[in-house]
XYZ file of C-alpha atoms in Angstrom:
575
model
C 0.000 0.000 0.000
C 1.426 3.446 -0.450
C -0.515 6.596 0.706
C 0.283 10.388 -0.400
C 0.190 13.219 2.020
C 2.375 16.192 2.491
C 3.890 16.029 6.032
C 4.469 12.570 8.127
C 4.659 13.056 11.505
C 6.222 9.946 13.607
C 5.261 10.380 17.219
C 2.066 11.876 19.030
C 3.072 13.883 21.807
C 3.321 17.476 22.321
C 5.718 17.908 19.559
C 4.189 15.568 16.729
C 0.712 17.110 17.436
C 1.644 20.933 17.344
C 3.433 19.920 14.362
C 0.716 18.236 12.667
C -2.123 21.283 13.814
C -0.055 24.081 12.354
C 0.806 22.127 8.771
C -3.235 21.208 8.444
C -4.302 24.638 9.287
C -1.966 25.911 6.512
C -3.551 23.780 4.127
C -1.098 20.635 4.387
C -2.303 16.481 4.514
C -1.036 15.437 7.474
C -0.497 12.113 8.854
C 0.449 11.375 12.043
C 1.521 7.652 12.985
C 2.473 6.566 16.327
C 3.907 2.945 17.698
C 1.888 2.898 20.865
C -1.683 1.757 21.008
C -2.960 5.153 22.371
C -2.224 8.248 21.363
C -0.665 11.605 23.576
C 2.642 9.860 24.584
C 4.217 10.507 27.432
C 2.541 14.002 27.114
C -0.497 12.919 27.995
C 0.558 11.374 31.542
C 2.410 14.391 32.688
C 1.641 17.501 34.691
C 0.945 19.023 31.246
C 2.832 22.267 32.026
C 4.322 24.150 29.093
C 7.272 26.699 30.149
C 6.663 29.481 27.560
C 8.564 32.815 28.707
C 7.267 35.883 26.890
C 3.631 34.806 27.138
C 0.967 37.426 27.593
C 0.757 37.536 31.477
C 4.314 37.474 31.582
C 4.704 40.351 29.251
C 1.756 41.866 31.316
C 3.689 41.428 34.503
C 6.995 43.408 32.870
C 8.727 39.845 32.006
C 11.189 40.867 29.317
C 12.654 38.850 26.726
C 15.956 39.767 28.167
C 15.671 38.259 31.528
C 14.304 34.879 30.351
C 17.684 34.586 28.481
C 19.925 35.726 31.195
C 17.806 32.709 33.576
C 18.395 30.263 30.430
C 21.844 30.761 30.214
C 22.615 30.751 33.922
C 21.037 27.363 34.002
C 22.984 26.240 30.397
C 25.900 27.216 31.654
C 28.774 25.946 29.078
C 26.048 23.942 27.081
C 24.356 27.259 26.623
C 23.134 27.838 23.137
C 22.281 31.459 22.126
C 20.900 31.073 18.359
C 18.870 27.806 19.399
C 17.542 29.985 22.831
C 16.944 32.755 20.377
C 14.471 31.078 18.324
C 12.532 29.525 21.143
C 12.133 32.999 22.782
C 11.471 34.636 19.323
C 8.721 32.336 18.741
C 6.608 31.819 21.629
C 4.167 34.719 21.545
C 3.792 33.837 17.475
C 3.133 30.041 18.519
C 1.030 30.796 21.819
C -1.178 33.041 19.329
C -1.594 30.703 16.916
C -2.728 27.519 19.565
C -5.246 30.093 21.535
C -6.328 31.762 18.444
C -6.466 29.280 15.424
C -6.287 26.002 17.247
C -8.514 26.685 19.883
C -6.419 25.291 22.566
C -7.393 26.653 25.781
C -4.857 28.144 28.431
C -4.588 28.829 32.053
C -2.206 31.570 33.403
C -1.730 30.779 36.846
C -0.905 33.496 39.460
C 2.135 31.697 40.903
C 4.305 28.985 39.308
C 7.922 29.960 40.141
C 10.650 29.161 37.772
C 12.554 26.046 39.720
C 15.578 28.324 40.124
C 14.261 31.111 42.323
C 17.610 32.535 43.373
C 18.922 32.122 39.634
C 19.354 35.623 38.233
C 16.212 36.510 35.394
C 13.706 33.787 37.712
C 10.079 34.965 37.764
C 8.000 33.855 40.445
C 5.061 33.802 37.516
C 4.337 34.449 33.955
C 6.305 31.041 32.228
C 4.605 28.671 33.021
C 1.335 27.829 31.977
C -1.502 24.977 31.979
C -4.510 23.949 30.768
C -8.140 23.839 32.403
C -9.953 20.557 32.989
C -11.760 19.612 29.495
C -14.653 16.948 28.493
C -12.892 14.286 26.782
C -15.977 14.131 24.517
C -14.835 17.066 22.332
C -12.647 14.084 20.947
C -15.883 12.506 19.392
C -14.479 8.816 18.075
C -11.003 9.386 19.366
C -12.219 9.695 23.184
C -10.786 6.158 24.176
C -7.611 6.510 21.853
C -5.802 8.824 23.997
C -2.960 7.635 26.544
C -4.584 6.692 29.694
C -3.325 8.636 33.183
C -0.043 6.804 35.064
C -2.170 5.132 37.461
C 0.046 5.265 40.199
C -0.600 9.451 39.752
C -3.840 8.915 40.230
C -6.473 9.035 43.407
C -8.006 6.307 42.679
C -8.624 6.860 38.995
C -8.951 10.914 39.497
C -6.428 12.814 38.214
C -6.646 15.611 40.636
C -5.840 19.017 38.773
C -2.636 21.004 39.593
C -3.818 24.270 41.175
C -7.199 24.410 43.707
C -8.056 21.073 42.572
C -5.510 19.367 44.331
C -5.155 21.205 47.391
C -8.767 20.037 48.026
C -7.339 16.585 47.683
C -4.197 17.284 50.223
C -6.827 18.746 52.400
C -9.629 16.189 52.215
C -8.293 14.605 55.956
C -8.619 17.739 57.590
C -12.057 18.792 56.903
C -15.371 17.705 55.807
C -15.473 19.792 53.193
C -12.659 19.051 51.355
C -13.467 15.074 51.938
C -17.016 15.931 50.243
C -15.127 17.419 47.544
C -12.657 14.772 46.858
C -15.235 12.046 47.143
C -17.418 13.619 44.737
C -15.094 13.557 41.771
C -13.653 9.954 42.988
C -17.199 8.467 42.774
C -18.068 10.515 39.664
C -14.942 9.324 38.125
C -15.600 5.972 38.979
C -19.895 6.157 37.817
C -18.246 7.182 34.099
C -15.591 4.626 34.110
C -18.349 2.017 34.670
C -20.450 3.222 32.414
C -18.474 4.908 29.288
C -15.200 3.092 29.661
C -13.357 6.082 31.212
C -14.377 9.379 32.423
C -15.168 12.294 30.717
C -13.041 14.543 32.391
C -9.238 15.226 31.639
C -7.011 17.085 33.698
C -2.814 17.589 33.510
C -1.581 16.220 30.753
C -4.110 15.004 29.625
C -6.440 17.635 28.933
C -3.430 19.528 27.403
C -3.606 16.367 24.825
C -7.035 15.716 24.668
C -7.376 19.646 23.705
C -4.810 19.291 20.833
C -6.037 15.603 19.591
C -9.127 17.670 19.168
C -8.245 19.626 17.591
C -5.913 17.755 14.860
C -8.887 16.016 14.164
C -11.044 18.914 13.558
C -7.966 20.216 11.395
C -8.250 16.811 9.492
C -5.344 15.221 10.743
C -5.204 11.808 10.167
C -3.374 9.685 13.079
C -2.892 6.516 13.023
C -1.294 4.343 16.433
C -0.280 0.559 16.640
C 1.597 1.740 13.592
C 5.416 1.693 13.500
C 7.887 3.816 11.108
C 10.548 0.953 10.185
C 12.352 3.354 7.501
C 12.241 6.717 6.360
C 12.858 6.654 2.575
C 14.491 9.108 0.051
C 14.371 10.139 -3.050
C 17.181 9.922 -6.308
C 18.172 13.657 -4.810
C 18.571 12.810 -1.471
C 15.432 14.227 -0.232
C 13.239 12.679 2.434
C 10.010 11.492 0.992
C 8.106 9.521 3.467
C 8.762 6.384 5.066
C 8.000 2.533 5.225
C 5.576 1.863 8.122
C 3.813 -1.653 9.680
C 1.928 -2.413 11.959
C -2.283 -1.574 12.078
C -1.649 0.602 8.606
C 1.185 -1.144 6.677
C 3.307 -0.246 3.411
C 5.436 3.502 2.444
C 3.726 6.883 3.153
C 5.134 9.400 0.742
C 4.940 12.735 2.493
C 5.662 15.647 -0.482
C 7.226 17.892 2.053
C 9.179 16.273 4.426
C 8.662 13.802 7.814
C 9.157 15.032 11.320
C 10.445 12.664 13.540
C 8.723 13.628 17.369
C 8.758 9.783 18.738
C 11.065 10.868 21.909
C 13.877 10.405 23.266
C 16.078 6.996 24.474
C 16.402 6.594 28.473
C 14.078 3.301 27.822
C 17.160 1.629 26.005
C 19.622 0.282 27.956
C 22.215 0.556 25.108
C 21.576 4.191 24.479
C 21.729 4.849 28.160
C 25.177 3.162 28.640
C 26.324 5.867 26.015
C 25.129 8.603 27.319
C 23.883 8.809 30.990
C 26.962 8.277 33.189
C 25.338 7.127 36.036
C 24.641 3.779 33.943
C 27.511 2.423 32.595
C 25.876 -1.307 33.015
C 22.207 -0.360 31.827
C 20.910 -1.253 34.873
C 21.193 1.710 36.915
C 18.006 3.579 35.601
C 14.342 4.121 35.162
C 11.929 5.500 33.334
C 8.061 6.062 33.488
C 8.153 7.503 30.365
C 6.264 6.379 27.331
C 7.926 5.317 23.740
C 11.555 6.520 24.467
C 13.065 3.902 23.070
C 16.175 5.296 20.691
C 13.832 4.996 17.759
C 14.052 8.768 16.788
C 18.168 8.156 16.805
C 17.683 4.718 15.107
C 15.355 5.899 11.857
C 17.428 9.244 11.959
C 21.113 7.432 11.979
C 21.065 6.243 8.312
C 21.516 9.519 6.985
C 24.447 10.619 9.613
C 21.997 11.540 12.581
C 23.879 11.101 15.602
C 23.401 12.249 19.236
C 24.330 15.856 20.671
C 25.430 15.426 23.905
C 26.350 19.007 24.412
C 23.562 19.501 27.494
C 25.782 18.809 30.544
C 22.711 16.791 31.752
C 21.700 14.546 29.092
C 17.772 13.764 31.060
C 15.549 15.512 33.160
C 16.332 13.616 36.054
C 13.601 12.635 38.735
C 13.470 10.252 41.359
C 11.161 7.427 41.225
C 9.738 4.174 42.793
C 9.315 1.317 41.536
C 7.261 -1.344 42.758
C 4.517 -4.048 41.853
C 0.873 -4.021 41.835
C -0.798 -6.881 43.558
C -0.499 -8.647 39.894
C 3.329 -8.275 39.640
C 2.879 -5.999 37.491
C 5.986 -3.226 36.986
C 4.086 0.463 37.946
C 6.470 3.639 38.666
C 5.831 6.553 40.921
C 8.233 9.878 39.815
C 8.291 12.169 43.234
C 7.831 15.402 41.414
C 6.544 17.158 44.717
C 6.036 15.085 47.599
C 9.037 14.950 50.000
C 9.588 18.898 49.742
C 6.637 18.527 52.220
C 6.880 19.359 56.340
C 7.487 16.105 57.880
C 9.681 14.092 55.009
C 13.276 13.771 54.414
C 15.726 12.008 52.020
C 18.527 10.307 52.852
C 21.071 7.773 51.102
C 22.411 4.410 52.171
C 24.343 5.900 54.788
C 21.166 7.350 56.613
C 22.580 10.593 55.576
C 21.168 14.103 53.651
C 22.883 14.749 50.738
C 20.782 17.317 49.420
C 17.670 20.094 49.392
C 14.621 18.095 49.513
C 12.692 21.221 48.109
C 14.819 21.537 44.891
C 13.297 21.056 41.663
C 13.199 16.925 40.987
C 15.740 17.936 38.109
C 18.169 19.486 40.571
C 17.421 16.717 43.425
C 18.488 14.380 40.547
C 21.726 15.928 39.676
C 22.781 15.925 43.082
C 21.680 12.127 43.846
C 23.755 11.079 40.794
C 26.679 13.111 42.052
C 26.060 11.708 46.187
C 26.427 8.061 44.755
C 28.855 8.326 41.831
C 31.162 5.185 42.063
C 29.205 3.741 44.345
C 27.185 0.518 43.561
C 23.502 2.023 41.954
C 22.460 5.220 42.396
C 19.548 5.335 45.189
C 17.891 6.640 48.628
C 15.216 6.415 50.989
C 12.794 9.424 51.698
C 11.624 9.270 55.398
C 8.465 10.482 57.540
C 7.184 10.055 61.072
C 3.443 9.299 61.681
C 2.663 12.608 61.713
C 3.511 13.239 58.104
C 2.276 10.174 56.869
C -1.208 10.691 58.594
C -1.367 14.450 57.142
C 0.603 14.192 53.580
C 0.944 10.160 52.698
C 4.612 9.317 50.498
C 3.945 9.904 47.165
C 1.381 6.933 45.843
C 0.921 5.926 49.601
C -1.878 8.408 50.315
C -2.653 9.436 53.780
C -5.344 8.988 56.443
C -8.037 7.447 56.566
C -6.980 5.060 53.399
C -5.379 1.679 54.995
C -1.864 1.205 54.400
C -1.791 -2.134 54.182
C -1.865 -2.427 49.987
C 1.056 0.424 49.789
C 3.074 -2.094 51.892
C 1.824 -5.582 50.632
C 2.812 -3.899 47.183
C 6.196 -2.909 48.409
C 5.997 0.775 48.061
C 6.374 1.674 51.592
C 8.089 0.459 54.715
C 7.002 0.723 58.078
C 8.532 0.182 61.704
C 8.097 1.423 65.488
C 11.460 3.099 65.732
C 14.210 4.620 63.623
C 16.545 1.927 64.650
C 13.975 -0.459 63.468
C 13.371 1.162 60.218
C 16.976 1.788 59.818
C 17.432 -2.266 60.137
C 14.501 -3.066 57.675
C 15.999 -0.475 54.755
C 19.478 -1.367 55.421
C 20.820 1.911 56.584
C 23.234 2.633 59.605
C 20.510 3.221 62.563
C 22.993 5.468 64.181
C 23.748 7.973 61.728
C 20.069 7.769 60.002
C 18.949 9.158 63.982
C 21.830 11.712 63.978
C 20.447 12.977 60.422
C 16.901 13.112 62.572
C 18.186 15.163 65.536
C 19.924 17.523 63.122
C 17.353 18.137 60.752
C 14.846 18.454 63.851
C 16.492 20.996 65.560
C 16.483 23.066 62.678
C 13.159 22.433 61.371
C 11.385 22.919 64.904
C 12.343 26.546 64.078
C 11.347 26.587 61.187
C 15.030 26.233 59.146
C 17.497 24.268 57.514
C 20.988 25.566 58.101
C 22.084 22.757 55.977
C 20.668 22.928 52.598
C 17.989 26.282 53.507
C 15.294 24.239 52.755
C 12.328 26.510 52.489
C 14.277 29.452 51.821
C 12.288 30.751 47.965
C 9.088 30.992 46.516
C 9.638 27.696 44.641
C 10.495 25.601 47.802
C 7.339 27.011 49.240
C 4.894 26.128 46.316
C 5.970 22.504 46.807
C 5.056 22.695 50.664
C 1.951 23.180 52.511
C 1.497 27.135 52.647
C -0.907 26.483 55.686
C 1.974 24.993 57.703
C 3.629 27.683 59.934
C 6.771 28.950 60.593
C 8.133 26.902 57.286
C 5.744 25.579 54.392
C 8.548 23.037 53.564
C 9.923 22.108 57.092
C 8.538 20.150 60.634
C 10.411 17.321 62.781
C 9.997 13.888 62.412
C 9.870 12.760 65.718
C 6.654 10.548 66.521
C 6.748 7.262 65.739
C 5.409 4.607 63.702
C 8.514 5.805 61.249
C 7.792 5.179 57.170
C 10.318 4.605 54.511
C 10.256 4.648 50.408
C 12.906 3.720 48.489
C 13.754 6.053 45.643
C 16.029 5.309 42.740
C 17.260 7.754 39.349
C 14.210 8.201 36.655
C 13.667 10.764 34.314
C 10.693 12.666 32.444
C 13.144 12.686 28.499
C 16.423 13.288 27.537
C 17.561 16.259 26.652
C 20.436 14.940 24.756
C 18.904 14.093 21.074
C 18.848 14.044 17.402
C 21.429 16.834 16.775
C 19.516 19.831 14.938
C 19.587 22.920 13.689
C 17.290 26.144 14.645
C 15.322 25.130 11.566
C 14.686 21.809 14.238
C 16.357 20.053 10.122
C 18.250 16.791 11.482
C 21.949 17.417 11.184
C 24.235 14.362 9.287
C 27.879 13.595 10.335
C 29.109 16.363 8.784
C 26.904 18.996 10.715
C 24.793 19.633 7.578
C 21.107 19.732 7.487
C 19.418 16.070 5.926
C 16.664 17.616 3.382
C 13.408 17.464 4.153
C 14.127 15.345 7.988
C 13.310 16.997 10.807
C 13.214 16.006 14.776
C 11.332 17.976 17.305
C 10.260 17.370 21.031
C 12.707 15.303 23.104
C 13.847 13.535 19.718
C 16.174 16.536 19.311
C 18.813 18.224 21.272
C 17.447 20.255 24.559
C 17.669 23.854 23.719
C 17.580 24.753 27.470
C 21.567 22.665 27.962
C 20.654 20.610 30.331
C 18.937 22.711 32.707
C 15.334 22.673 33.739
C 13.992 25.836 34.163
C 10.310 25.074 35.336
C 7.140 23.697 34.696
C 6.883 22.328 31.676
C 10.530 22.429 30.807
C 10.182 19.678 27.539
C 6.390 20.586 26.677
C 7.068 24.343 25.975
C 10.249 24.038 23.637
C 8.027 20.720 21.911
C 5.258 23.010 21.087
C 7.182 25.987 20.266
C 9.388 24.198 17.875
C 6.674 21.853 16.638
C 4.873 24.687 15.737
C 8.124 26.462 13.578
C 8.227 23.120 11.685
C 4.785 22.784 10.631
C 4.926 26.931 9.563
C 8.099 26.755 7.745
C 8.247 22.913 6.289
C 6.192 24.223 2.853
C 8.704 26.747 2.609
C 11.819 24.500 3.020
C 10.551 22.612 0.422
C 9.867 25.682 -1.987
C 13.570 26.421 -1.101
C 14.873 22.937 -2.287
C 13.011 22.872 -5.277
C 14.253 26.182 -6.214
C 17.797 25.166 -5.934
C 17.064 22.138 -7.777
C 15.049 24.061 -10.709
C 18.753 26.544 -11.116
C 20.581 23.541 -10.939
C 19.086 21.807 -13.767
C 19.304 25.240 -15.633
C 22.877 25.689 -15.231
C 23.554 22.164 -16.583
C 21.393 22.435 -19.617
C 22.815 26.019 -20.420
């Protein structure tokens, strides 16, 4: 079978969607195929933040262009890139105009989301980072089952509670009857839809973000197609990419007129591609990822024509710490710790029982320094501990708190309990003595409400990832009543930000640093523009969008270009 369009898109996340929405609107066929059985990718599971400095409230706010760069480049460091950082800051208000305008896709501009660097010169405490409200997942019409289901784990039993209001109703639905009624209400609604539609209608995170931009692909006419792998991108007697041979549910060569984007993520899910490039895992056996599709197949279609790797970022993922653990099944389910132990009450230590780090950093920057704590040492690893206290008021992670019974979180392995410290010291294999003098220290400090080791609590951002109610420090109290709680935490990641090595045109680069015609890679396929740093919410969803969005405005044009230098070439011969 071979089908005609003018743009193939490989991969349905952020990037291959944006993509895909700006080429239809400007009159291009569009098909989108993606390996996975559901469409969204790991997109669709996440917080669905997008960090997009130079946005209307921030602009609003007196945000300049300026200051966003200076942040971007403090965080880049070395790896800094100023042409590549150019073009993403160039762009955004362009591409935010076009999703809100012509797409439709609806945005929330929340009054505080600090940048994860607060004492970074150029942070903003607001203005970057935005979301997207809670939608009905029956604007999708046929496509309302076909989009990537939430990370259970993430879930309260099936809700996805929504990052803002939402969810502090949730942290607060132990504490009053209010907030239980509230919870409880959109747990039983969610499960009442489940039962009787297949899933519920409403779509928060991630999720909505997708949902929202499936949507409106579909309404663009967008045709995407999943269970449907690209085995070979194809080219033409010039050297021109022309499509590619696919299998799977559609099977045969798609020849796409102007050129295929390649937005099927990055590679910490193979173990050879991690040996290469994440240091921490020379052995490919050191790591883990919750992450959907990242597999090394962006590098593995792209490395035919001379695509190769930049590992320029001096982080090659955005690191976060995760848990792993079975369901009652055996089967494998992952919790990333994206917020929970920058709460009052919980602590991280390593195998020595010791802190190595500020539990209220971003999990990026608690990553960095957990890779650095156990470098040559055996896997790279650590526990996060809480008294009763914190696990009656805040839970660990995907052990929620009172009044749900702990009993599954521990039959499943998640989370360890015992009377004392020594005892939980003994059970997790830690030195009891120094895991209590870690305890004493940290509770001195935190009784008045500080942390003279690592100034926990100290910003704006280590506040937003406490409990503002919780007085003198939203990120600080002792751990000091017993039963005592453990969960073990190892390295994860949310993408690489080492990729496909591209040019500000987002054109896949060959061995020779020059541009493959008519390939492109966006998303976490390609090369981080921020160097390795992680700047805030939505640190790989803004740049995906932004530069999905340049590639399906300027792909018609690159094409134009090509065949223009092909028409003078043939003249000059003939004359």
């Amino acid at each position: 079978m071979s089908i005609n369009c003018d743009v193939l898109v490989i991969g349905s996340g952020a990037a291959g969607i944006a993509t895909a929405l700006k080429a239809a609107h400007d009159g291009h066929s569009v098909i989108v195929v993606d390996k996975d059985r559901y469409l969204g990718g790991t997109t669709a599971i996440s917080g669905g933040w997008a960090w997009l400095p130079g946005n209307r409230q921030g602009v609003a706010q007196g945000d300049t262009r300026e200051e966003a760069e200076t942040y971007i480049r403090h965080l880049a460091g070395k790896s800094y890139d100023p042409q590549a950082t150019g073009v993403f800051l160039d762009t955004v208000p362009e591409a935010m105009d076009f999703f809100e305008n012509d797409a439709g896709i609806e945005f929330q501009y929340p009054e505080k989301a600090p940048d994860y660097q607060m004492d970074a010169p150029g942070a903003k405490v607001s203005g970057r980072a935005v979301t997207v409200p809670a939608v009905d997942a029956r604007i999708l019409g046929h496509n309302r089952l076909r989009v990537q289901p939430y990370l259970l784990s993430y879930t309260v039993f099936g809700y996805m509670p929504e990052i803002g209001p939402d969810i502090a109703m949730f942290l607060k639905a132990n504490q009053n009857l209010k907030a239980f009624a509230y919870a409880a209400k959109r747990v039983t609604s969610t499960w009442a839809q489940t039962l009787l539609y297949k899933r519920a209608y409403t779509r928060t995170n991630g999720n909505a973000l997708m949902t929202r931009m499936i949507a409106a692909a579909g309404e663009a006419g967008v045709r995407m197609w999943t269970s449907t792998s690209a085995q070979e991108i194809l080219r033409d007697a010039s050297g021109v990419v022309c499509g590619a041979r696919i299998s799977g549910e559609h099977s045969g060569e798609v020849r796409a007129r102007l050129g295929v984007v390649i937005a099927a993520g990055g590679f910490s899910g193979n173990a050879e591609l991690r040996k290469r490039f994440f240091p921490h895992d020379p052995d490919g056996t050191n790591h883990t990822t919750p992450t959907i599709g990242h597999h090394g197949d962006s590098l593995r279609l792209a490395e035919p024509f001379g695509g190769h790797i930049d590992d320029k970022p001096h982080q090659p993922a955005a690191w976060g710490p995760v848990t792993v653990f079975r369901g009652l099944r055996g089967q494998k389910r992952w919790f990333p710790h994206l917020r929970a132990f920058g709460l009052p009450g919980l602590i991280a230590v390593d195998r020595e029982g010791v802190r190595f780090a500020n539990e209220s950093l971003s999990y990026h920057d608690y990553g960095v320094e957990m890779i650095n704590n156990d470098r040559g040492r055996e896997g790279t690893y650590g526990w996060i501990i809480a008294d009763q206290k914190a696990m009656r008021r805040y839970g660990i992670g995907y052990a929620k708190p009172w009044p749900f019974p702990q009993v599954y979180f521990r039959l499943s392995g998640f989370l360890h309990k015992a009377p004392t410290v020594a005892a939980l010291a003994r059970k997790i294999g830690v030195p009891a003595d120094r895991l209590q003098a870690t305890l004493d220290e940290f509770n001195a400090g935190a009784a008045r409400g500080e942390d003279p080791k690592f100034h926990r609590g100290s910003n704006w951002f280590h506040h937003f990832k406490g409990d503002l109610d919780h007085k003198p420090n939203p990120n600080l109290a002792p751990i000091d009543r017993g039963p005592y709680y453990a969960v073990k935490i190892e390295m994860g990641d949310l993408g690489t930000f080492a990729g496909l090595a591209v040019n500000t045109r987002s054109e896949v680069l060959d061995d020779d640093n020059q541009p493959v015609p008519g390939l492109y890679a966006v998303g976490t396929a390609a090369v981080s523009v921020f160097g390795g740093g992680y700047p805030g919410y939505g640190a790989n969803i803004g740049p995906a969008m932004v530069f999905g969005y340049r590639v399906g405005r300027d792909i018609a044009a690159h094409a134009e270009e090509r065949r223009s230098r092909g028409t003078k070439k043939s003249a000059s011969v003939r004359s």
